Each structure stands twice: as C-alpha cells, then as structure tokens.
Amino acid sequence: MNRLRLETPQLIVISYLIVLAVSLKFIGISYIDMINESLIKWVMNGVLVLSLIPMINVGAGRNFGLPIGISAGLLGMCIALEFRLEGWQGFGVSVLAGSIIAVLFGYIYSVVLNRLKGNEEIVGTFAGFSFIPIMNLFWSLAPFKNRQMLYPVGGQGLRPKINLDGYFAGILDNFLKINIGRLVVPAGLILFFLILCSIVYLFQKTRMGITMAAIPENETFVKLSGININRYRRIAIIFSNVLAAVGIIVYSQSYGFIYLYDGPFMMAFPAVSAILIGGATKNKATVFNVMLGTYLYQTTFLLSVPVANALLISEMSEIIRMIVTNGIILYAFLYEGVRMKNEKI
C-alpha cells in the first residue's frame, strides 16, 4: 500500500488541477470535452513514460536518451508507410520493425552506458541530443520511394511531418470506442496501454526483474552473488528502448502525424517529469507512478492553456503556464532530494 500513497508533490499538482478545473466553469469550457481530451493525452504519452521504468529500476538513471528509442519507432513507421501498409497491418509492422530496430539501438546505447556508470543521466542526455543530428542526416538521405513521405520539390529526403491519414491514424483511438452521451472513452487505446503496463508489472515480479531492482540497492552484494550486472543493465536498457519505440507509434497514431528530424529532440523531458510527478525516485519506479504522473502532468498542460488564455493576456499565457508547470516539477525534484537525504540519515 505504500506504493499507492500520495506524496506532497502529487497532492500539490492535484490541488492545482482542481483549481484549473473549477476555473473552466467560469470561462465556459465543457468539462466533458476536457475529459475526452485528457484520456487521449494520458495514453498517447503514457507508453513513453512507461518506457522509463526498466532503466530506472536497474539503476541506469532516468532515460534522457529517450530520443534513441523514439527514433527506432519513427523508422519502423516509415518502413510501414514505404510499403503503403494500412490499418492494423501498418500498425503491426510499425511496432514489429520499430522494436527490432530498438533492440539494435538499445544494445549500442547500453554499451555506452555500461562503460560510463554513474553518469548515465548526463551521458544519456548527450547521447539523445547527439543521436538526433545523425538521424536527421539519415532522414535526408534515406532511399524511400513513397511520394507521400518525400519532399514535394526534388523528391529527395523525407518530409519533417508525414500525415498518417489513410494509413493507421487513430487505429487504437477508434478501436472499441465507447460513446456515453458526449463522453467518448477510447477503450481500445486504454486497453493497449493497460496490456503494456501489465507486461512491465509482471516483468518486475520475475526473477530477472527482482534482480534488476536489487542492483541499485546493493550492487556489491549482487556482484558477489555471481550476477553479471552489465548483462542485466543491457537487457533493461534494450527493454526501455523497445517500449519507447512502441510509445512513439502509439503517440503518432493518436496525433495523426509522424514528426521526424528535431521532433523527438525534447520528448525525454516531459516523460521524465511525468514519472517524477507520479512519485518515482532515482532508482525505483512503478506502473502506478507512470499512470498517475502521466495523467497529472498531461492534464495540467491541457487545462492550463485555455485557462491562461481566458484569465491572462494571451501573449503571456504560455509563459505563465511554463513557469507554473515547471515550478511544480522543480519542487518534485527538490522534494525527492530532501526525502532521500532524510532516508540516509
């Protein structure tokens, strides 16, 4: 039950959300529309946040190198579009191809992190940022032939933004969709997310998952037990990258577009912020942290825009929203640091 306990940062964000929700009534925005949108935002970002769990629990840090796994998923979708695969076939091939590529990218990424233990978050940030230019060069030179993916002038290089309409846009959003009056529940999308959450949860309960969780707690003891720590770290890093690849595919089908080039550049920070707000620590994260943190973080962003536009000068709304939201995130970091210091004492 301690894992489900709400800490001070979560209570503050929930209180902030309540204030925003009350404000909606005074600016004439429908609660139902906001709930519909929040459910979509929750799941379309949730898988990316879920991908952080294996690396956090094995002690490889919060994965600021998330763009590496995301790039694998983007490449998987481009392969599916190249063969003009539609519907579930296109979605399935995207997931399969993206996962295979993510295994390769994850292996290379794990070799780097295993050589630089103790600095995973800094190295991961630079690795993610450095990987983007490499992929930008690839997107410019990739030998794809589907004209809908290429620049209209010259026909060389992929477009920064590729429309998924006619392929598999909204394939999960519209699957098993339930309409209750004006309330729209994307049951298929939520079910897919819950299945992935269950896989991660059950993996944590396996012998391998328990061993991974023990590594950051007492690495010396684990090593003396004859465990190959680098091997377990490698598996966790690859697993995180595969989930990130699947996550960007889920995100893209909900959004309706594939964003290449600098699209994945800053995507690690919202994901890390969400799992932190959910209550995850540096070396321990749970599925509950992912589900709670993603909903709180994404809903905060969703509600802040219309409220700020209505109550403040429109030019200042984005600035105020970023100050308040990132201030909450900073407080969550500080709270975690104080809590860990008290635990050591």
XYZ file of C-alpha atoms in Angstrom:
345
model
C 0.000 0.000 0.000
C 2.944 2.364 0.499
C 3.470 2.406 -3.241
C -0.001 3.886 -3.709
C 0.497 6.612 -1.115
C 0.309 10.161 -2.443
C 3.279 12.337 -1.527
C 3.337 16.120 -1.189
C 4.239 16.859 -4.866
C 1.294 14.783 -6.123
C -1.091 16.477 -3.691
C 0.105 19.903 -4.852
C -0.418 19.030 -8.525
C -3.854 17.561 -7.769
C -4.783 20.761 -5.908
C -3.558 22.812 -8.864
C -5.676 20.685 -11.217
C -8.746 21.218 -9.041
C -8.228 24.982 -9.245
C -7.906 24.750 -13.038
C -10.992 22.527 -13.267
C -13.063 24.987 -11.219
C -11.833 27.797 -13.475
C -13.241 26.022 -16.545
C -16.768 26.679 -15.302
C -16.213 30.435 -15.343
C -14.722 30.578 -18.838
C -17.402 28.447 -20.484
C -15.362 25.374 -21.441
C -17.076 21.992 -21.349
C -15.861 19.516 -18.721
C -16.820 16.610 -20.975
C -14.634 17.865 -23.816
C -11.706 18.241 -21.447
C -12.191 14.743 -20.039
C -12.330 13.296 -23.564
C -9.104 15.054 -24.489
C -7.365 14.166 -21.206
C -7.973 10.440 -21.720
C -6.343 10.587 -25.150
C -3.396 12.643 -23.880
C -2.958 10.273 -20.936
C -2.461 7.158 -23.026
C -0.736 8.653 -26.074
C 2.033 9.867 -23.750
C 1.747 7.062 -21.198
C 3.702 4.411 -23.087
C 6.674 6.763 -23.483
C 6.650 7.360 -19.731
C 6.267 3.621 -19.119
C 9.477 3.005 -21.067
C 11.466 4.719 -18.307
C 10.711 2.038 -15.691
C 13.251 -0.674 -16.668
C 16.187 1.749 -16.800
C 15.258 3.485 -13.545
C 14.825 0.211 -11.677
C 18.145 -1.209 -12.859
C 19.974 1.925 -11.723
C 20.733 3.253 -15.204
C 19.132 6.609 -14.448
C 16.107 8.365 -15.850
C 16.376 7.815 -19.557
C 17.175 11.228 -21.009
C 18.360 9.326 -24.079
C 14.721 8.576 -24.904
C 15.087 10.026 -28.459
C 17.174 6.970 -29.341
C 14.283 4.573 -28.786
C 11.846 7.068 -30.290
C 13.934 7.217 -33.468
C 13.636 3.441 -33.784
C 9.852 3.695 -33.655
C 9.833 6.515 -36.209
C 11.936 4.410 -38.559
C 9.582 1.470 -38.059
C 6.614 3.621 -39.081
C 8.477 4.932 -42.123
C 9.134 1.352 -43.234
C 5.416 0.536 -42.937
C 4.492 3.658 -44.920
C 7.087 2.873 -47.559
C 5.190 -0.334 -48.341
C 1.873 1.550 -48.060
C 0.581 -0.711 -45.303
C -2.729 0.418 -43.857
C -4.856 -0.265 -40.765
C -3.798 -2.931 -38.330
C -1.257 -4.306 -40.770
C 0.537 -0.963 -40.926
C 0.376 -0.519 -37.166
C 1.603 -4.073 -36.512
C 4.510 -3.815 -38.958
C 5.459 -0.451 -37.433
C 5.580 -1.988 -33.949
C 7.493 -5.062 -35.153
C 10.032 -3.164 -37.265
C 10.430 -0.435 -34.659
C 11.008 -3.000 -31.899
C 13.671 -4.834 -33.902
C 15.496 -1.586 -34.659
C 15.129 -0.555 -30.998
C 16.925 -3.741 -29.929
C 19.900 -2.745 -32.096
C 19.874 0.884 -30.964
C 19.368 -0.192 -27.345
C 22.320 -2.572 -27.475
C 24.648 0.170 -28.721
C 23.243 2.577 -26.143
C 23.771 0.007 -23.364
C 27.431 -0.471 -24.311
C 27.975 3.271 -23.906
C 26.139 3.491 -20.560
C 27.865 0.407 -19.146
C 31.233 1.983 -19.843
C 30.225 5.219 -18.120
C 28.450 4.069 -14.965
C 27.496 6.742 -12.505
C 26.962 9.365 -15.197
C 24.065 7.745 -17.042
C 21.738 10.743 -16.971
C 24.325 13.192 -18.290
C 25.604 10.699 -20.863
C 22.039 9.791 -21.831
C 21.165 13.452 -22.396
C 24.171 13.991 -24.658
C 23.588 10.664 -26.401
C 19.969 11.575 -27.135
C 20.883 15.042 -28.376
C 23.761 13.677 -30.477
C 21.607 10.966 -31.999
C 19.137 13.486 -33.437
C 21.604 15.002 -35.983
C 22.635 11.501 -37.044
C 19.008 10.595 -37.704
C 18.439 13.949 -39.428
C 21.151 13.018 -41.900
C 19.508 9.628 -42.383
C 16.045 11.157 -42.979
C 17.598 13.405 -45.632
C 19.327 10.574 -47.483
C 17.087 7.553 -46.801
C 16.156 5.756 -50.046
C 12.392 5.797 -49.519
C 10.173 5.956 -52.615
C 6.682 6.687 -51.301
C 5.932 10.167 -52.697
C 3.660 10.998 -49.774
C 6.687 10.814 -47.474
C 9.140 12.794 -49.626
C 9.689 16.495 -50.144
C 7.427 17.656 -52.993
C 10.276 19.551 -54.635
C 13.201 17.399 -55.684
C 11.735 14.164 -54.334
C 14.748 13.515 -52.099
C 14.599 13.217 -48.341
C 11.673 12.659 -46.008
C 9.323 15.445 -45.001
C 9.555 16.705 -41.409
C 5.843 15.989 -40.965
C 4.172 12.944 -42.534
C 0.400 12.545 -42.455
C -0.887 9.157 -41.261
C -4.387 9.627 -42.702
C -5.132 6.682 -44.951
C -2.627 4.515 -43.117
C -3.220 3.885 -39.406
C -4.099 7.270 -37.906
C -6.377 6.759 -34.906
C -6.288 2.966 -35.234
C -6.208 2.498 -31.442
C -8.260 5.591 -30.626
C -11.211 4.339 -32.662
C -10.918 0.675 -31.670
C -13.655 -0.357 -29.197
C -14.523 3.316 -28.712
C -17.392 3.772 -26.254
C -19.780 6.724 -26.540
C -21.714 7.633 -23.386
C -23.599 10.717 -24.408
C -20.906 13.278 -25.191
C -18.325 11.329 -23.216
C -16.044 9.330 -25.514
C -13.950 6.587 -23.918
C -11.115 5.281 -26.154
C -11.380 1.774 -24.699
C -9.064 0.194 -27.283
C -6.342 2.759 -26.673
C -6.642 2.377 -22.896
C -6.698 -1.424 -23.185
C -3.483 -1.413 -25.218
C -1.844 0.802 -22.587
C -3.038 -1.431 -19.747
C -1.686 -4.525 -21.522
C 1.760 -2.909 -21.785
C 1.532 -1.817 -18.140
C 0.688 -5.400 -17.158
C 3.664 -6.729 -19.107
C 6.020 -4.328 -17.332
C 4.424 -5.074 -13.944
C 4.691 -8.846 -14.414
C 8.269 -8.469 -15.656
C 9.135 -6.663 -12.421
C 7.841 -9.692 -10.482
C 10.009 -12.196 -12.357
C 13.371 -13.350 -11.069
C 15.112 -11.155 -13.636
C 13.031 -8.137 -12.674
C 13.712 -8.630 -8.962
C 17.440 -8.997 -9.667
C 17.423 -5.784 -11.686
C 15.741 -3.947 -8.813
C 18.403 -5.244 -6.410
C 21.317 -3.880 -8.472
C 20.960 -0.193 -7.488
C 20.153 -1.151 -3.894
C 23.398 -3.069 -3.303
C 25.492 -3.539 -6.416
C 28.395 -5.055 -4.500
C 26.241 -7.816 -2.998
C 24.653 -8.579 -6.367
C 28.078 -8.801 -7.983
C 29.367 -11.143 -5.260
C 26.333 -13.360 -5.904
C 27.728 -14.105 -9.351
C 25.309 -11.860 -11.261
C 26.559 -10.293 -14.488
C 25.444 -6.734 -13.769
C 26.308 -5.390 -17.210
C 24.143 -8.073 -18.824
C 21.127 -7.181 -16.693
C 21.645 -3.487 -17.328
C 21.869 -4.204 -21.055
C 18.580 -6.100 -21.030
C 16.851 -3.285 -19.123
C 18.178 -0.607 -21.475
C 17.075 -2.590 -24.534
C 13.651 -3.178 -22.959
C 13.292 0.572 -22.323
C 14.185 1.357 -25.924
C 11.671 -1.149 -27.281
C 8.928 0.382 -25.144
C 9.967 3.856 -26.319
C 9.685 2.719 -29.939
C 6.189 1.362 -29.312
C 5.374 4.519 -27.361
C 6.090 6.895 -30.229
C 3.983 4.735 -32.544
C 1.061 4.971 -30.113
C 1.678 8.707 -29.808
C 1.827 9.220 -33.577
C -1.324 7.259 -34.384
C -3.229 9.397 -31.868
C -1.677 12.616 -33.128
C -2.203 11.644 -36.771
C 1.296 12.607 -37.908
C 4.888 11.396 -37.790
C 7.335 14.086 -36.719
C 10.878 13.461 -37.946
C 14.105 15.451 -37.723
C 14.004 17.509 -34.473
C 10.605 16.139 -33.450
C 11.975 13.799 -30.713
C 14.531 16.384 -29.525
C 12.845 17.395 -26.246
C 10.468 14.482 -25.702
C 12.517 12.962 -22.875
C 11.892 15.863 -20.502
C 8.067 15.672 -20.334
C 8.312 11.893 -19.873
C 10.845 12.173 -17.050
C 8.830 14.984 -15.468
C 5.647 12.902 -15.586
C 7.121 9.844 -13.872
C 8.779 12.082 -11.286
C 5.489 13.802 -10.503
C 3.964 10.336 -10.203
C 6.279 9.601 -7.269
C 9.183 7.736 -8.862
C 12.613 8.083 -7.287
C 16.042 7.867 -8.872
C 16.250 4.076 -8.550
C 12.646 3.000 -8.132
C 9.602 3.430 -10.356
C 6.307 1.567 -10.579
C 3.457 1.301 -13.059
C 1.328 3.304 -10.632
C 3.870 6.148 -10.778
C 3.560 6.122 -14.568
C -0.222 6.093 -14.694
C -0.686 8.762 -12.028
C 2.173 11.008 -13.128
C 1.273 10.954 -16.813
C -2.348 11.860 -16.138
C -1.435 14.671 -13.728
C 1.263 16.137 -15.966
C -0.613 15.955 -19.269
C -3.906 17.146 -17.791
C -2.122 20.085 -16.165
C -0.763 21.109 -19.556
C -4.139 20.523 -21.208
C -6.116 22.663 -18.756
C -3.519 25.394 -18.360
C -3.790 26.640 -21.948
C -7.496 27.626 -22.091
C -7.499 28.920 -18.510
C -4.386 31.044 -19.083
C -5.760 32.388 -22.386
C -9.034 33.387 -20.732
C -7.720 34.853 -17.496
C -4.412 36.348 -18.639
C -3.027 38.291 -21.569
C -2.896 35.772 -24.400
C 0.755 36.583 -25.150
C 1.675 35.747 -21.540
C -0.356 32.575 -21.164
C 2.317 30.214 -22.455
C 5.000 31.859 -20.319
C 2.899 31.660 -17.147
C 1.919 28.079 -17.903
C 5.549 27.005 -18.316
C 6.619 28.817 -15.134
C 3.894 27.222 -13.014
C 4.198 23.724 -14.508
C 7.992 23.571 -14.463
C 7.968 25.079 -10.983
C 5.933 22.100 -9.821
C 8.414 19.762 -11.495
C 11.357 21.524 -9.851
C 9.654 21.180 -6.487
C 9.212 17.438 -7.126
C 12.975 17.162 -7.761
C 13.777 19.094 -4.581
C 11.300 17.038 -2.561
C 12.895 13.819 -3.789
C 16.362 15.086 -2.865
C 15.278 16.045 0.657
C 13.470 12.734 1.125
C 16.499 10.695 0.030
C 18.739 12.719 2.361
C 16.396 12.069 5.297
C 16.290 8.358 4.492
C 20.095 8.188 4.624
C 20.088 9.940 7.991
